[in-house]
Amino acid sequence: MHKKRIVSAGSWVLASYFMSQLVRLGSNLVLTRLLVPEMFGVMAIVTAINIGVFMCTEMGLKQNIFRHVQGGQPEYLNTAWTIQIIRGGIIWLFIVGLGCWLKWFGQAELGQGVYAYPQLPEILWVSGANALIAGGASTKIWLAQRDLQLHRVTLIELFSQVVGIAVMIAWAYYEKTIWGLVYGNLLGTFLNTILSHCLLKGSRNKLYFDKAIALEFLHFGKWLFASAVITFFALHGDRIILGKFLAAEKLGIYTVAYFLADSVNTVLGKISDGVLFPLLSAAWREKPESIKTIYYKIRLLQDTFVLLAAGFLYSTAPLIIDILYDERYQDAGWILRVLSISLIGSVYVLGSKLLTIIGKPFVRTIIVAARAILLWVTVPLAFNLYGMHGAVYAIAGNVIIEVFIVLLALHKYKLLRFFREIMLIPMVAVGYALGIACQQFYFFILKDFSSWTKLLG
């Protein structure tokens, strides 16, 4: 029964992700035709700031409910819910304060980048309310996730996302302003919060505070807080940095390319967290001597997919942008091509998860810290020396430090098989060749279609 529940939960997670990404891609294609690129650049900064403040106040409430024997007790749940609401309010107030600083002081100091966008402070004031609204979501979501009862949670998230995006598109169609993106996102969050109380099984939350439980949450969360802060600066710092140097329109174009490149990484992450991590964990518990063999068996399938995708995306990036987007976004083609290089390094993320499983979680912290330092040093330097091209190459090359650290750690703990690490590298060339073949086929079909059109016309 437990195994069936794990399989069912994994299926719901993957199905939810693919549906969510499909909806996001479809809405992205529609909205980029209705709105100007600068609006997506501004929203990239707004989203990064909201995520950053959220991650920098991480307390591990959800993780504590998951791990604690008494995590399902009303006292724990209601204390966590109360803290969550307070945290959401603090986040909103902080973002409002940040917006005020930008409006009256910061925009004059930060130059001509996205931070100088006139409406940015007002957008921050409104979008920051997302944290307060999300803070009111029922802890029944956590209980459902802990018990692997994910079908209702998944449907609630998808429904909220679809309604929010529908509002964005309708607003953009009639008004052509950035506020549709802001209020559509708020509505999606509001629906998710309300439906979490109405449609999920469990006791209703109420305001309650137990000092001993709160201190326990705080003690556990302090370690997650440090990790979350470093992770934010490593994985979201690119948009924060580029916002200082680029106009909103240029950052919007970068965001389009980043969204497409990152979709491969996100698929890999979902599969890794939902399927591969539990699989490796079970192998370590039950048969630790076989962990290296199982790890490289998994890597065989994973690396084949990722390296083929990297080569394919590198060769077809400009064509993909040309097909999906209008001429305003054509510069996203070369950016997507460069960012696809970083996919090669993403195959080593599973290595850091393996090291966590065997009791070496500090390696992941070292990796994230190293990536953050490298990113914040090299990207500004590369931009000043070589402009936008230099910055994008610095962002794509940031993953190299992770590859280096993972290989060193695997070697140290006698988990490295060097030949298996390099044997699939030719898959990049195969993916590139497949991309070239697909381009030739596309142009052949297009030319043939054009000939038939002229003949019939």
CSV table of N, CA, C and O in Angstrom, one decimal, residues 52-60 63 87 217-233:
chain,number,residue,atom,x,y,z
A,52,GLY,N,13.2,36.4,-3.0
A,52,GLY,CA,14.3,36.6,-2.2
A,52,GLY,C,14.0,36.9,-0.7
A,52,GLY,O,14.5,36.3,0.2
A,53,VAL,N,13.0,37.8,-0.5
A,53,VAL,CA,12.5,38.1,0.8
A,53,VAL,C,11.9,36.9,1.5
A,53,VAL,O,12.1,36.6,2.7
A,54,PHE,N,11.1,36.2,0.7
A,54,PHE,CA,10.5,34.9,1.2
A,54,PHE,C,11.5,33.9,1.7
A,54,PHE,O,11.5,33.4,2.8
A,55,MET,N,12.6,33.7,0.8
A,55,MET,CA,13.6,32.7,1.2
A,55,MET,C,14.5,33.2,2.3
A,55,MET,O,14.9,32.4,3.1
A,56,CYS,N,14.7,34.5,2.4
A,56,CYS,CA,15.5,35.0,3.5
A,56,CYS,C,14.8,35.1,4.8
A,56,CYS,O,15.3,35.6,5.8
A,57,THR,N,13.5,34.7,4.9
A,57,THR,CA,12.8,34.6,6.1
A,57,THR,C,12.3,33.1,6.4
A,57,THR,O,11.4,32.9,7.1
A,58,GLU,N,13.0,32.2,5.7
A,58,GLU,CA,12.6,30.8,5.8
A,58,GLU,C,12.8,30.3,7.2
A,58,GLU,O,13.8,30.5,7.9
A,59,MET,N,11.8,29.6,7.7
A,59,MET,CA,11.8,29.1,9.1
A,59,MET,C,11.6,27.6,9.1
A,59,MET,O,11.6,27.0,10.2
A,60,GLY,N,11.4,26.9,8.0
A,60,GLY,CA,11.2,25.5,7.9
A,60,GLY,C,9.9,25.0,8.6
A,60,GLY,O,9.9,23.9,9.1
A,63,GLN,N,8.7,21.8,6.7
A,63,GLN,CA,9.6,20.7,6.9
A,63,GLN,C,9.5,20.2,8.4
A,63,GLN,O,9.6,19.0,8.6
A,87,ARG,N,4.6,36.0,9.5
A,87,ARG,CA,5.7,36.0,8.6
A,87,ARG,C,5.3,36.7,7.3
A,87,ARG,O,6.0,37.6,6.7
A,217,PHE,N,10.4,25.4,16.4
A,217,PHE,CA,10.4,25.7,15.0
A,217,PHE,C,11.6,26.6,14.7
A,217,PHE,O,12.3,26.4,13.7
A,218,LEU,N,11.9,27.6,15.5
A,218,LEU,CA,13.0,28.5,15.3
A,218,LEU,C,14.3,27.8,15.4
A,218,LEU,O,15.2,28.1,14.5
A,219,HIS,N,14.5,26.9,16.3
A,219,HIS,CA,15.7,26.2,16.4
A,219,HIS,C,16.0,25.3,15.2
A,219,HIS,O,17.1,25.3,14.7
A,220,PHE,N,15.0,24.7,14.7
A,220,PHE,CA,15.1,23.8,13.5
A,220,PHE,C,15.3,24.7,12.3
A,220,PHE,O,16.1,24.4,11.4
A,221,GLY,N,14.6,25.8,12.2
A,221,GLY,CA,14.6,26.6,11.0
A,221,GLY,C,15.8,27.4,10.8
A,221,GLY,O,16.1,27.9,9.7
A,222,LYS,N,16.7,27.6,11.8
A,222,LYS,CA,17.8,28.5,11.7
A,222,LYS,C,18.8,28.0,10.7
A,222,LYS,O,19.5,28.7,10.0
A,223,TRP,N,18.9,26.6,10.6
A,223,TRP,CA,19.8,26.0,9.6
A,223,TRP,C,19.3,26.2,8.2
A,223,TRP,O,20.0,26.4,7.3
A,224,LEU,N,18.0,26.0,8.0
A,224,LEU,CA,17.3,26.2,6.7
A,224,LEU,C,17.4,27.6,6.3
A,224,LEU,O,17.5,27.9,5.1
A,225,PHE,N,17.4,28.6,7.2
A,225,PHE,CA,17.4,30.0,6.9
A,225,PHE,C,18.8,30.3,6.2
A,225,PHE,O,18.8,30.9,5.1
A,226,ALA,N,19.9,29.9,6.8
A,226,ALA,CA,21.2,30.1,6.2
A,226,ALA,C,21.3,29.5,4.8
A,226,ALA,O,21.7,30.2,3.8
A,227,SER,N,20.8,28.3,4.6
A,227,SER,CA,20.9,27.6,3.3
A,227,SER,C,20.0,28.3,2.3
A,227,SER,O,20.4,28.5,1.2
A,228,ALA,N,18.8,28.8,2.7
A,228,ALA,CA,17.9,29.4,1.8
A,228,ALA,C,18.4,30.8,1.3
A,228,ALA,O,18.3,31.1,0.1
A,229,VAL,N,19.1,31.5,2.2
A,229,VAL,CA,19.6,32.8,1.8
A,229,VAL,C,20.7,32.6,0.8
A,229,VAL,O,20.7,33.3,-0.3
A,230,ILE,N,21.6,31.7,1.0
A,230,ILE,CA,22.7,31.4,0.0
A,230,ILE,C,22.1,30.9,-1.3
A,230,ILE,O,22.6,31.3,-2.4
A,231,THR,N,21.1,30.0,-1.2
A,231,THR,CA,20.5,29.5,-2.4
A,231,THR,C,19.9,30.6,-3.3
A,231,THR,O,20.0,30.6,-4.5
A,232,PHE,N,19.2,31.5,-2.6
A,232,PHE,CA,18.6,32.6,-3.4
A,232,PHE,C,19.7,33.4,-4.2
A,232,PHE,O,19.5,33.6,-5.4
A,233,PHE,N,20.8,33.8,-3.5
A,233,PHE,CA,21.8,34.6,-4.2
A,233,PHE,C,22.5,33.8,-5.3
A,233,PHE,O,23.0,34.4,-6.3
